Amino acid sequence: QVKLVESGGGSVQPGGSLALSCLASSYSITNDRMAWFRQLPGKQREAVGTSDSAGNTRYADSVKGRFTISRDNAQNILYLQMNTLKPEDTAMYYCAAGFRGYNAYFDPRLYNYWGQGTQVTVSS
């Protein structure tokens, strides 16, 4: 059974940094496009960014220049480094894998596997 487990969430002041990790088990991420999404209660899940198997990344405009996605295929881990955090970054952050689309990388409906999420709160 494929399992994705996020970790690293927490509370931080505006301007601070957090690093999230997503460990995949019973699944190899080597040839997979993976992504980070975030969601507020009652809101739609929105893409933060994606990484293809070679590590090429795409980001939502709201996080460009502040967030960085990286991956360790050998360890089956996807990372999200978040810098210069803002209160509007507060959300539950989810890792996604198993992209089955063509190029709609930011569509959550096209990912087969999801983690349980980790909460990020940015507040003074």
Short mmCIF file of C-alpha atoms in Angstrom, two decimals:
data_model
loop_
_atom_site.label_atom_id
_atom_site.label_comp_id
_atom_site.label_asym_id
_atom_site.label_seq_id
_atom_site.Cartn_x
_atom_site.Cartn_y
_atom_site.Cartn_z
CA GLN A 1 0.00 0.00 0.00
CA VAL A 2 1.42 3.34 -1.06
CA LYS A 3 1.98 5.71 1.81
CA LEU A 4 3.11 9.32 1.84
CA VAL A 5 4.01 10.88 5.17
CA GLU A 6 4.65 14.60 5.54
CA SER A 7 6.61 16.07 8.42
CA GLY A 8 8.18 19.36 9.43
CA GLY A 9 5.14 21.55 9.87
CA GLY A 10 4.72 23.88 12.80
CA SER A 11 4.29 27.48 13.85
CA VAL A 12 6.60 30.26 12.78
CA GLN A 13 6.62 34.04 12.79
CA PRO A 14 6.26 36.02 9.57
CA GLY A 15 9.56 36.13 7.74
CA GLY A 16 10.64 32.80 9.17
CA SER A 17 11.39 29.49 7.49
CA LEU A 18 10.19 25.92 7.63
CA ALA A 19 11.28 22.78 5.84
CA LEU A 20 8.79 20.06 5.04
CA SER A 21 9.55 16.48 4.05
CA CYS A 22 7.45 13.82 2.40
CA LEU A 23 8.59 10.23 2.72
CA ALA A 24 7.11 7.70 0.32
CA SER A 25 6.89 4.05 1.24
CA SER A 26 5.86 1.04 -0.84
CA TYR A 27 6.39 3.36 -3.80
CA SER A 28 9.34 4.58 -5.83
CA ILE A 29 9.31 8.26 -6.67
CA THR A 30 12.21 7.91 -9.09
CA ASN A 31 10.17 8.23 -12.27
CA ASP A 32 7.27 10.17 -10.83
CA ARG A 33 6.14 13.77 -10.89
CA MET A 34 5.37 14.85 -7.37
CA ALA A 35 3.84 17.95 -5.92
CA TRP A 36 3.07 19.99 -2.85
CA PHE A 37 -0.41 21.37 -2.32
CA ARG A 38 -1.98 23.37 0.48
CA GLN A 39 -5.48 23.85 1.72
CA LEU A 40 -7.41 25.99 4.15
CA PRO A 41 -10.65 24.75 5.74
CA GLY A 42 -13.52 25.26 3.35
CA LYS A 43 -11.23 26.21 0.50
CA GLN A 44 -10.05 24.31 -2.55
CA ARG A 45 -6.71 22.61 -2.48
CA GLU A 46 -4.17 24.72 -4.34
CA ALA A 47 -0.84 23.79 -5.82
CA VAL A 48 2.34 25.09 -4.29
CA GLY A 49 4.65 23.51 -6.84
CA THR A 50 5.76 20.34 -8.57
CA SER A 51 8.93 18.45 -9.33
CA ASP A 52 9.43 16.02 -12.18
CA SER A 53 11.67 12.97 -11.92
CA ALA A 54 14.72 14.99 -12.98
CA GLY A 55 14.09 17.63 -10.37
CA ASN A 56 12.72 20.28 -12.71
CA THR A 57 10.30 22.41 -10.76
CA ARG A 58 7.32 24.70 -11.28
CA TYR A 59 5.82 26.96 -8.65
CA ALA A 60 2.63 28.86 -8.02
CA ASP A 61 3.10 32.59 -8.48
CA SER A 62 2.31 33.17 -4.82
CA VAL A 63 5.40 31.26 -3.66
CA LYS A 64 7.93 31.87 -6.44
CA GLY A 65 11.24 33.05 -5.08
CA ARG A 66 10.35 31.98 -1.54
CA PHE A 67 9.70 28.24 -1.74
CA THR A 68 11.97 25.55 -3.15
CA ILE A 69 11.08 21.95 -3.96
CA SER A 70 13.79 19.32 -4.07
CA ARG A 71 13.91 15.57 -3.98
CA ASP A 72 16.08 12.63 -3.05
CA ASN A 73 15.00 9.80 -5.32
CA ALA A 74 17.29 7.30 -3.62
CA GLN A 75 15.67 7.98 -0.26
CA ASN A 76 12.16 8.41 -1.70
CA ILE A 77 11.80 11.86 -0.15
CA LEU A 78 10.33 15.08 -1.49
CA TYR A 79 11.21 18.34 0.24
CA LEU A 80 9.69 21.79 0.47
CA GLN A 81 11.87 24.59 1.79
CA MET A 82 9.75 27.60 2.71
CA ASN A 83 11.43 30.93 3.34
CA THR A 84 10.14 34.41 4.04
CA LEU A 85 6.87 32.95 5.22
CA LYS A 86 3.77 35.11 5.28
CA PRO A 87 0.53 34.75 7.28
CA GLU A 88 -1.24 33.86 4.03
CA ASP A 89 0.97 30.76 3.77
CA THR A 90 -0.89 29.32 6.74
CA ALA A 91 -2.53 26.08 5.61
CA MET A 92 -2.41 22.32 5.75
CA TYR A 93 0.31 21.20 3.37
CA TYR A 94 -0.02 17.96 1.43
CA CYS A 95 2.38 15.90 -0.60
CA ALA A 96 1.05 14.26 -3.76
CA ALA A 97 2.41 11.59 -6.10
CA GLY A 98 1.36 9.46 -9.02
CA PHE A 99 0.60 12.17 -11.56
CA ARG A 100 -1.52 10.68 -14.33
CA GLY A 101 -2.13 13.73 -16.47
CA TYR A 102 -0.31 15.30 -19.39
CA ASN A 103 0.61 18.83 -18.39
CA ALA A 104 -2.01 20.08 -15.92
CA TYR A 105 0.52 19.74 -13.15
CA PHE A 106 -1.38 21.95 -10.71
CA ASP A 107 -4.65 19.99 -10.90
CA PRO A 108 -5.03 17.97 -7.68
CA ARG A 109 -7.47 15.62 -9.39
CA LEU A 110 -4.64 14.20 -11.46
CA TYR A 111 -2.61 12.83 -8.55
CA ASN A 112 -3.24 9.33 -7.32
CA TYR A 113 -1.61 9.38 -3.91
CA TRP A 114 -1.76 11.83 -1.03
CA GLY A 115 -0.26 12.21 2.39
CA GLN A 116 -2.24 13.06 5.51
CA GLY A 117 -0.94 16.62 5.60
CA THR A 118 1.12 18.73 7.97
CA GLN A 119 -0.04 22.04 9.40
CA VAL A 120 1.91 25.23 8.80
CA THR A 121 0.91 28.30 10.79
CA VAL A 122 2.51 31.69 10.21
CA SER A 123 1.58 34.19 12.86
CA SER A 124 3.09 36.82 15.07
#
